[in-house]
Amino acid sequence: MSWLNLEQLLHPTGVPRPVALAPLLDHGELSRQALQLAAGLQRRGVRRLALYLEDAGLLAVALLGAWRAGVQVLLPADLQAQTRQRWLGEVDLWISEQPQDQSLQALFEAPLPAAELDLDKCQLSLCTSGSSGEPKRIDKQLRQLANEVVALEQLWGEDLGDACIIGSVATQHIYGLLFRVLWPLCAGRPFLRHQLPFPEDLQRASREHPAFAWVASPALLKRMGDNLDWPALSRVRRVFSSGGELPLSAARALQQRLQQWPTEILGSSETGGIAWRQADQPWQAFAGVHLSQNEDGALGIESPYLPAGHVEQSADAVAFTEDGRFHLLGRLDRIVKLEEKRISLPMLENALLDHPWVEDTRLAVIQENRASLGALLVLTRAGLHALRNQGRRAVTEALRTHLSQHCETLALPRRWRLLRQLPFNAQGKLPQAEVEALLLAPRPTGPEVISRELKEAELHLQLAVSADLAYFSGHFPQTPVLPGVVQVDWAIELGQALLDRPRRFAGMEVLKFQHLVRPGDTLDLDLRFDAERSKLYFTYRNGGVPCSSGRIVLEAPGE
């Protein structure tokens, strides 16, 4: 391995230097393609460019090529219509893998000569996720990113060595961009091109490399269960986590399985990295980062990753320790008012997390006839057991009683939604609009389709049965069971993909109910359509155990 500063990445190295894997991209090819792109952008007179490339290797080519051409780069958070409209007047060209945008390779021309990048003139704009309001643009000079990359290498480079960098987070945001692309590029560590959002994918990729490190989110690390090959994964050099605090229980589980604590990174699009920690230790500021506190107790940051002389004022309340480290006390911007009473949502969430039935939670204000709080909940195994054997009302009342020790009655959630997991996005953020939409939505009446495989006249599905399913409330309140008629209705609805034309229900044959379906179950549903007899065959299984089966007789309209 040989270190190259960020401004030197377009120069030839003279020695083989892998960049990206699957497929392979080496440093020489990276430089050649970047310089070809730079020529194409210059000839077309492009000055401002929007990039959205899920392939981290292509993103590296695009960034270096654009900077060599003197083009300002915007990394939008997504390619939704409203996102395009928001930045429409600020860019000359969109490059993505979408058919309506310009492809990277179509811009290539005879390459410009290699040159050192100007750290003060090259610019990058990042977009916040909009998790706490309207997305906004954050402008950075390349020097700020270069400073951070050097600091990361000084802190952890020796530990990582020649580890392959494997990431579960997107590269459109600061954490993924630095840890999955820019830092490995400078250090000469290969990185996988694509984001791997599931634990099984992370495991599969890790097994292919003798040395590897993970760039992950708390959302993924919390989902890494006993089904993984932990002895093989224990070769991981370091586990990074950012995008939110990792619960101590999840960090401890990783330490027991991997014999190392994950390394948590605190930062934001505005500030870059602020601090890091392991276990439940206080946060330690990165070298060169100076921290302060305003009169409200909020953290102020002065950093080489910010414009010189600028102090970024955050909304994070903190308490400093005697040695200059600090504890996070919650977001000041998540203190709400109900009937003129100030209520700290983080405080209530932490109180709920202390209950053995709660694995994860997020609270928000619901604006209906009168403002009140609502709670999204992910139950632990113990919580799911209580739900199955006591019912939904008993569980929510027990949690309200637990919370009443920490707050006034008006702060107790009036609406509860029980989820399999919180809807974190690829950056580990919970968009506020998503939280509010889930709280306002009616309870689900259908299953969550986890996977589906269609083969000729057969359809195989894996379904998650929501703990919050509306049908459980009346069947039966204290021992919720999925009604048989609902199972038949799901089979008919999901089986429409097999039918040759619309058909009406006409009857049932050999209907069997063998085992109960309960909240939180994961079901395998096999469907087969016999067009000649106009019969839809279905079988539900839970862990291989048959739950129900039968034949649904259908007739086409007009018959």
Short mmCIF file of N, CA and C in Angstrom, two decimals, residues 32 56 64 202 402 528 555:
data_model
loop_
_atom_site.label_atom_id
_atom_site.label_comp_id
_atom_site.label_asym_id
_atom_site.label_seq_id
_atom_site.Cartn_x
_atom_site.Cartn_y
_atom_site.Cartn_z
N ARG A 32 -7.21 7.17 -16.09
CA ARG A 32 -7.49 7.31 -17.52
C ARG A 32 -8.94 7.71 -17.76
N ALA A 56 -19.64 2.71 -6.58
CA ALA A 56 -18.66 3.59 -5.95
C ALA A 56 -17.42 3.77 -6.82
N LEU A 64 -13.33 12.65 -9.64
CA LEU A 64 -11.99 13.09 -10.03
C LEU A 64 -12.02 13.77 -11.40
N LEU A 202 -23.44 -8.79 3.49
CA LEU A 202 -22.18 -8.38 4.11
C LEU A 202 -21.34 -9.62 4.43
N HIS A 402 -45.31 2.37 32.53
CA HIS A 402 -43.86 2.54 32.70
C HIS A 402 -43.44 3.99 32.43
N ARG A 528 -50.22 -22.26 -6.29
CA ARG A 528 -50.19 -22.90 -7.61
C ARG A 528 -51.57 -22.79 -8.24
N GLU A 555 -64.03 -18.68 -10.64
CA GLU A 555 -64.71 -18.67 -11.93
C GLU A 555 -64.53 -17.31 -12.58
#
